[in-house]
PDB file of C-alpha atoms in Angstrom:
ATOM      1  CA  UNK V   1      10.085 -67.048  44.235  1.00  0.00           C
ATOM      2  CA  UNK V   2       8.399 -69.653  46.122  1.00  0.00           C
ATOM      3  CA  UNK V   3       8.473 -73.782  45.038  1.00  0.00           C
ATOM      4  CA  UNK V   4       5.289 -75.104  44.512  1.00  0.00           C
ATOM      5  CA  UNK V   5       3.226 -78.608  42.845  1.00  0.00           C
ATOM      6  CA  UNK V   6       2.059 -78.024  39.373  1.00  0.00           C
ATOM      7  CA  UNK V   7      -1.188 -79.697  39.086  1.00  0.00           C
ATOM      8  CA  UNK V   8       0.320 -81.592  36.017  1.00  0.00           C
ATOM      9  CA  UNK V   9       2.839 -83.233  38.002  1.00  0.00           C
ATOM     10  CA  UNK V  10      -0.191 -84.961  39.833  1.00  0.00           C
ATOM     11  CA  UNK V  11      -1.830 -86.209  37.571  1.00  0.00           C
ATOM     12  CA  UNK V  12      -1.165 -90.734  36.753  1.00  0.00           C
ATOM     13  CA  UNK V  13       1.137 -91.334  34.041  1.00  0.00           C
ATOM     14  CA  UNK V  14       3.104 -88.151  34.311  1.00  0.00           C
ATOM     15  CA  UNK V  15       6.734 -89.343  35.195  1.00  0.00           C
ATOM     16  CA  UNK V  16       8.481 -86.346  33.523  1.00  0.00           C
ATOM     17  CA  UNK V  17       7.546 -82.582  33.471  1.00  0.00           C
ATOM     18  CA  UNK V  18       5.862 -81.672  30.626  1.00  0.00           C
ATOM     19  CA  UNK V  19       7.369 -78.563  29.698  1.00  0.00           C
ATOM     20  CA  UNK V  20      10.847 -79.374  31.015  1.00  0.00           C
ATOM     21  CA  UNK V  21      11.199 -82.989  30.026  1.00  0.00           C
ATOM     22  CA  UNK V  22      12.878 -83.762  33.358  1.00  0.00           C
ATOM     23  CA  UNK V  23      12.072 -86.758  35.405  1.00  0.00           C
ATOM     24  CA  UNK V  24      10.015 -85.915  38.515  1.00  0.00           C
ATOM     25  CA  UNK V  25      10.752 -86.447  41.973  1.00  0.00           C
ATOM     26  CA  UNK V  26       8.347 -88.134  44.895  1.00  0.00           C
ATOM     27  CA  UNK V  27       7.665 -86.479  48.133  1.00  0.00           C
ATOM     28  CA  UNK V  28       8.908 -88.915  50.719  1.00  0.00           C
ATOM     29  CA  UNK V  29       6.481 -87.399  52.895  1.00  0.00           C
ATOM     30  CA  UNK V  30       3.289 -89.333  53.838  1.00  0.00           C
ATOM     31  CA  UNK V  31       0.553 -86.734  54.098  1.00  0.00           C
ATOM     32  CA  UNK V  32      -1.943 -88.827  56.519  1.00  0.00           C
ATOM     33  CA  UNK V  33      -5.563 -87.014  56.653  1.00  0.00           C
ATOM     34  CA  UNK V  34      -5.104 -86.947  60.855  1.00  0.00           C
ATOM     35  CA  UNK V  35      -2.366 -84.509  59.700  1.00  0.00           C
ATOM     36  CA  UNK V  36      -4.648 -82.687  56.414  1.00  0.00           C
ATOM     37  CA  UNK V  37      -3.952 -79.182  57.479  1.00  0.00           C
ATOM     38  CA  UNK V  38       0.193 -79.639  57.497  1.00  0.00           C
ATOM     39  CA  UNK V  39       1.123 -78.334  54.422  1.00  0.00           C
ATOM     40  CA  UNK V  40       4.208 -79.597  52.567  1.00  0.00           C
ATOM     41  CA  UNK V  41       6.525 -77.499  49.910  1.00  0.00           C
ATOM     42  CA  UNK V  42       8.596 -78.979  47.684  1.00  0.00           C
ATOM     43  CA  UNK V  43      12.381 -79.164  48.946  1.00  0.00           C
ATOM     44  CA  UNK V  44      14.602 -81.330  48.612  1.00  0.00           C
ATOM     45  CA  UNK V  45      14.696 -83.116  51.867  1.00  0.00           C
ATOM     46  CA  UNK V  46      11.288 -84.277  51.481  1.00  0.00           C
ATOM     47  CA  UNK V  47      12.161 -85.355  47.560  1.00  0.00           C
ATOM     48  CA  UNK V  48      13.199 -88.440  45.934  1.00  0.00           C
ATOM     49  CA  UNK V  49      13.827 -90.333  42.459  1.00  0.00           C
ATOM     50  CA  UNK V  50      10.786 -91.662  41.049  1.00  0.00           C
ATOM     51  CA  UNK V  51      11.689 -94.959  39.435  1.00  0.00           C
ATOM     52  CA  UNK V  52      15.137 -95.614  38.716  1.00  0.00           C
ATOM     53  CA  UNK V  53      16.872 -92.759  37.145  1.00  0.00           C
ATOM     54  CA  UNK V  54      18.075 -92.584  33.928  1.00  0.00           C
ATOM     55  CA  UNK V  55      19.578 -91.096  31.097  1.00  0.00           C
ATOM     56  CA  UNK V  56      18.527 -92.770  28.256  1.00  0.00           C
ATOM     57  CA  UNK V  57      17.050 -91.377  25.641  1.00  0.00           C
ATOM     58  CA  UNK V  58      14.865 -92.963  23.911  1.00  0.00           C
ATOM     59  CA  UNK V  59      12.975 -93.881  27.804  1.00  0.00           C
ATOM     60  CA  UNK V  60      12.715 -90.149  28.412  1.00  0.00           C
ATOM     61  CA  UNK V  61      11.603 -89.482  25.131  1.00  0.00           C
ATOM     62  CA  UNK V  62       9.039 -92.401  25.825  1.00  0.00           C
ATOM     63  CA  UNK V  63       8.179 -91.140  29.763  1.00  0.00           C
ATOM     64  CA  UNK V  64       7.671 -87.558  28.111  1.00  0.00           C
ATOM     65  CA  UNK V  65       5.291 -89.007  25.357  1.00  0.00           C
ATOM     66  CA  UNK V  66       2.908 -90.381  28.105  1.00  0.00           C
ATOM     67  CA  UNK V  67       3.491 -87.574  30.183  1.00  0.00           C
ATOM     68  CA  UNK V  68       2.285 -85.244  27.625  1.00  0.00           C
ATOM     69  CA  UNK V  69      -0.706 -87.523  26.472  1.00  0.00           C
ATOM     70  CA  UNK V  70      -1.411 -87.719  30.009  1.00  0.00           C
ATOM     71  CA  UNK V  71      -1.897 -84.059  30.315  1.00  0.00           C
ATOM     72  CA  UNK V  72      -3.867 -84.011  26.731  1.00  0.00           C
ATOM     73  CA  UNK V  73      -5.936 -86.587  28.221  1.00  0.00           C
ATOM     74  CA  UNK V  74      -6.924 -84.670  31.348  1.00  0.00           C
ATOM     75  CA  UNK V  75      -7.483 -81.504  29.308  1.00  0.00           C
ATOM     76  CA  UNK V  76     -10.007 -82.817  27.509  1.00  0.00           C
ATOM     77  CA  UNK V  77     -12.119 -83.242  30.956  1.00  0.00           C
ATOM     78  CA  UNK V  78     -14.606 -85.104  32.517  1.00  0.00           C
ATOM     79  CA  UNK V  79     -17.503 -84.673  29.566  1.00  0.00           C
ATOM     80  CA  UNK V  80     -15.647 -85.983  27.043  1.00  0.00           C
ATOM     81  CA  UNK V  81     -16.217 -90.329  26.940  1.00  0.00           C
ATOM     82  CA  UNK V  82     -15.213 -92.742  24.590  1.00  0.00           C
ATOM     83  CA  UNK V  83     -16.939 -95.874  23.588  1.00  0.00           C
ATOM     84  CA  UNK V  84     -14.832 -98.568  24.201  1.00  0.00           C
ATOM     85  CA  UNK V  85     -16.056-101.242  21.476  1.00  0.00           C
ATOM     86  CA  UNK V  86     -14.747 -98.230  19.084  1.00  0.00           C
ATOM     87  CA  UNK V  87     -11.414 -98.239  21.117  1.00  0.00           C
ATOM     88  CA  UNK V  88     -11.136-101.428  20.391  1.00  0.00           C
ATOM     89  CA  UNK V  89     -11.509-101.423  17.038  1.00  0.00           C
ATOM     90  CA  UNK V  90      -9.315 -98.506  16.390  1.00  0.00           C
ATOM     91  CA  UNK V  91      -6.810-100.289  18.160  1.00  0.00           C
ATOM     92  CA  UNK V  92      -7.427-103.394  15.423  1.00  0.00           C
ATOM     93  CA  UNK V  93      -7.032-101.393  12.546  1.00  0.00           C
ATOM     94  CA  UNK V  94      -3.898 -99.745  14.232  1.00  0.00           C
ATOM     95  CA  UNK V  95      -2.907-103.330  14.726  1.00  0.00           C
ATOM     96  CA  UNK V  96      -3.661-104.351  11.143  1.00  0.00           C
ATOM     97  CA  UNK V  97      -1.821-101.601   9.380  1.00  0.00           C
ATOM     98  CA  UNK V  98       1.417-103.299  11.152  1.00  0.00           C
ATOM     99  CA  UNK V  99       0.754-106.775   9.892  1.00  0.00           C
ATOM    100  CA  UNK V 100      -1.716-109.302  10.074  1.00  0.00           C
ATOM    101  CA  UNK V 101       0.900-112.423   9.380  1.00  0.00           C
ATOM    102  CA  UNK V 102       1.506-114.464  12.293  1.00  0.00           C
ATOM    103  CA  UNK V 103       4.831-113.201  11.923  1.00  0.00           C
ATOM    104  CA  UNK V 104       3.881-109.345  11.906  1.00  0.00           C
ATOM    105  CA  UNK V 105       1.945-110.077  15.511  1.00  0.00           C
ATOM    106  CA  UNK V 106       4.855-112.222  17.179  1.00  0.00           C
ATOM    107  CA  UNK V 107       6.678-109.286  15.765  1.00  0.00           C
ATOM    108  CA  UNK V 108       4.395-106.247  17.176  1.00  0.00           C
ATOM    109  CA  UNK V 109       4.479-108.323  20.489  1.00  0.00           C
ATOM    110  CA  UNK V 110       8.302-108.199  20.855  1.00  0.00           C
ATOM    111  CA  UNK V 111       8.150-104.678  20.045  1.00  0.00           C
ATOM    112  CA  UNK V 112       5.647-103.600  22.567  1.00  0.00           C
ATOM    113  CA  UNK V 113       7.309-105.822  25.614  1.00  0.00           C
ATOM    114  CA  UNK V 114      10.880-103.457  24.537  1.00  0.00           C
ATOM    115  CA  UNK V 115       8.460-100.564  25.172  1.00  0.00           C
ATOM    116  CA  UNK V 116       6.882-101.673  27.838  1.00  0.00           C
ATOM    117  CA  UNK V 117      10.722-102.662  29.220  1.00  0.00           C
ATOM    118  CA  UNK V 118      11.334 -99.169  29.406  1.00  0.00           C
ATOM    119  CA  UNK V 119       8.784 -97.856  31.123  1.00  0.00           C
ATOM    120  CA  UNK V 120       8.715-100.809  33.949  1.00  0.00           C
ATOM    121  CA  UNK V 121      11.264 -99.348  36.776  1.00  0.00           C
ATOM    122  CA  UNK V 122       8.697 -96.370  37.041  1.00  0.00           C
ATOM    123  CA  UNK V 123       6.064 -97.465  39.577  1.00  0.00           C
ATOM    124  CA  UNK V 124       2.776 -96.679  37.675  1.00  0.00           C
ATOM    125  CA  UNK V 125       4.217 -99.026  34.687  1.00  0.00           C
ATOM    126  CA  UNK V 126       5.542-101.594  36.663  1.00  0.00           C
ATOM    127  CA  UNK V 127       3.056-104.648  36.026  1.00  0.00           C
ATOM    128  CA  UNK V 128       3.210-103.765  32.449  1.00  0.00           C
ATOM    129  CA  UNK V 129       4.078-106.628  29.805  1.00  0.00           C
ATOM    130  CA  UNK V 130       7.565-107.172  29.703  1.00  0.00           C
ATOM    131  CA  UNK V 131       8.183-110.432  27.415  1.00  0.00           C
ATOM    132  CA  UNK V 132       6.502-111.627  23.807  1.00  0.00           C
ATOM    133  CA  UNK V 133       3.917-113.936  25.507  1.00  0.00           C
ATOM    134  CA  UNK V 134       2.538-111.331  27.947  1.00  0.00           C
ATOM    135  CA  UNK V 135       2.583-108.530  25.331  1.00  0.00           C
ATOM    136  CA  UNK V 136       0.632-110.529  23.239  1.00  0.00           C
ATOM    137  CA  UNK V 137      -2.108-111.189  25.823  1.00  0.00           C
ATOM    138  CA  UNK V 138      -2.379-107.707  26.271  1.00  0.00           C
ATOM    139  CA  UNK V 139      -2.959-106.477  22.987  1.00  0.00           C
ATOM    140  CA  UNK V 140      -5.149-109.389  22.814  1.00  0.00           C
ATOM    141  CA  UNK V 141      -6.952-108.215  25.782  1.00  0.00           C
ATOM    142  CA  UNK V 142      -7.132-104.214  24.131  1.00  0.00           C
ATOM    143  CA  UNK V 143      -8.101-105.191  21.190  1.00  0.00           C
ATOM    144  CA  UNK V 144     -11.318-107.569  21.979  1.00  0.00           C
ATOM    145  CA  UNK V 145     -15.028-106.510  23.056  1.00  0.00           C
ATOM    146  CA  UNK V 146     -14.311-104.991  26.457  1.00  0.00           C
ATOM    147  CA  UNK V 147     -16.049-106.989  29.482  1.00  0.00           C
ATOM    148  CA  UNK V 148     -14.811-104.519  32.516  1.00  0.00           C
ATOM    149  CA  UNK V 149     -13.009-101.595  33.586  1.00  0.00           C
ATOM    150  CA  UNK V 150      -9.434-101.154  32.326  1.00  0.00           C
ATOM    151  CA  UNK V 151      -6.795 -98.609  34.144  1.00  0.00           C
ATOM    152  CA  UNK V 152      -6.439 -95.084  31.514  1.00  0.00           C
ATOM    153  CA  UNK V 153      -2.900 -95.668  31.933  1.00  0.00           C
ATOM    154  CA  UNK V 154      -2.889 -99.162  30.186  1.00  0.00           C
ATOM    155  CA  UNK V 155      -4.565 -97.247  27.205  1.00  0.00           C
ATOM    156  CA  UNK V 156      -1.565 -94.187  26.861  1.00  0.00           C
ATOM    157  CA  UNK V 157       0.839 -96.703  26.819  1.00  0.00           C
ATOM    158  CA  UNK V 158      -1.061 -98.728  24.397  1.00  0.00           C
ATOM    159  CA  UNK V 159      -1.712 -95.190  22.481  1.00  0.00           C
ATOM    160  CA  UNK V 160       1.745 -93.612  23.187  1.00  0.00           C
ATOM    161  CA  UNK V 161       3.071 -97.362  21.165  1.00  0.00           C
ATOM    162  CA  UNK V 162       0.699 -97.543  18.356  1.00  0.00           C
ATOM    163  CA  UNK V 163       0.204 -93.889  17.739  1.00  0.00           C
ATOM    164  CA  UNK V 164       2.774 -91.668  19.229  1.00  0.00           C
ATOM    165  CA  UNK V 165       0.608 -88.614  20.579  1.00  0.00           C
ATOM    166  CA  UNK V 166      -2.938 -88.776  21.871  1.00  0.00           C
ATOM    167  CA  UNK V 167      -4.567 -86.492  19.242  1.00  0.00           C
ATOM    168  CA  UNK V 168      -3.229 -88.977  16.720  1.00  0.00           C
ATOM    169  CA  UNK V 169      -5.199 -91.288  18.203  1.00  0.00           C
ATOM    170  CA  UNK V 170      -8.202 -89.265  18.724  1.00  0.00           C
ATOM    171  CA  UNK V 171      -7.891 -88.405  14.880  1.00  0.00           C
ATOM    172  CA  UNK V 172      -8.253 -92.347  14.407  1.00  0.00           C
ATOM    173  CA  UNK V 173     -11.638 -92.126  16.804  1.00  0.00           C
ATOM    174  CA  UNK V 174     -13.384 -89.641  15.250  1.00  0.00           C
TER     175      UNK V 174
END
């Protein structure tokens, strides 16, 4: 009968509750290590919106999508790596099968900024691509020989566009 954190509500990228489908709320509360032993319970005093609320569909259906691949992710644990020249180049093909025109990429790029729209009020996704130019850039940035470290998040909403679900895209790696 008491509240408590699910560990799945903790982990980056999860926006909505993955069983429930409900946007989650922030603890307004600042836990400061000087103060590490005060524990805090989830009420709602200490609770607020994450992101702007809302009750469109199709953005909750996209927030649970990257919640869930978010939790698939994490479940697969620390052993499991992926090479990312491979990434890369399933990302390509993915890329292919929409088009390869210059057309079909102007086109894919207008598509992803709308996604990426969606998902920008919510404070993990907010510096993601939101017009055709930037979306572009990005994919071009994915889809090239990585040269440095690139946030996991970037990636599920890259693999939450092209694929849908996370094991799609792990059927594509293997």
């Amino acid at each position: 009968g008491t509240t408590y954190w699910h560990l799945s509500h903790q982990l980056p990228g999860v926006i909505t509750c993955p069983i429930h489908g409900l946007l989650l709320m922030e603890s307004k509360e600042n836990r400061q290590w000087s103060r590490s032993f005060r524990w805090i319970l989830p009420d709602e005093p200490v609770l607020a919106e994450m992101g702007k609320a809302t009750t469109d569909r199709s953005t909750l259906t996209t927030l649970q999508t990257i919640s869930n691949s978010s939790v698939a992710l994490y479940r697969l644990g620390i052993n499991s790596q992926f090479d990312l020249s491979k990434v890369a180049q399933v990302y390509k093909k993915a890329f292919s099968n929409l088009g390869t025109s210059k057309k079909a990429c102007v086109a894919a790029g207008d598509r992803f900024a709308e996604y990426c729209s969606m998902l920008e009020p919510f404070p993990p996704f907010s510096a993601l691509p939101c017009d055709r130019q930037h979306a572009i850039g990005f994919i071009s940035q994915m889809t090239r020989k990585p040269r440095g470290y690139c946030h996991p998040l970037k990636h599920l909403v890259l693999i939450s566009w092209l694929f849908g679900r996370l094991e799609l895209f792990l059927d594509a790696y293997k």
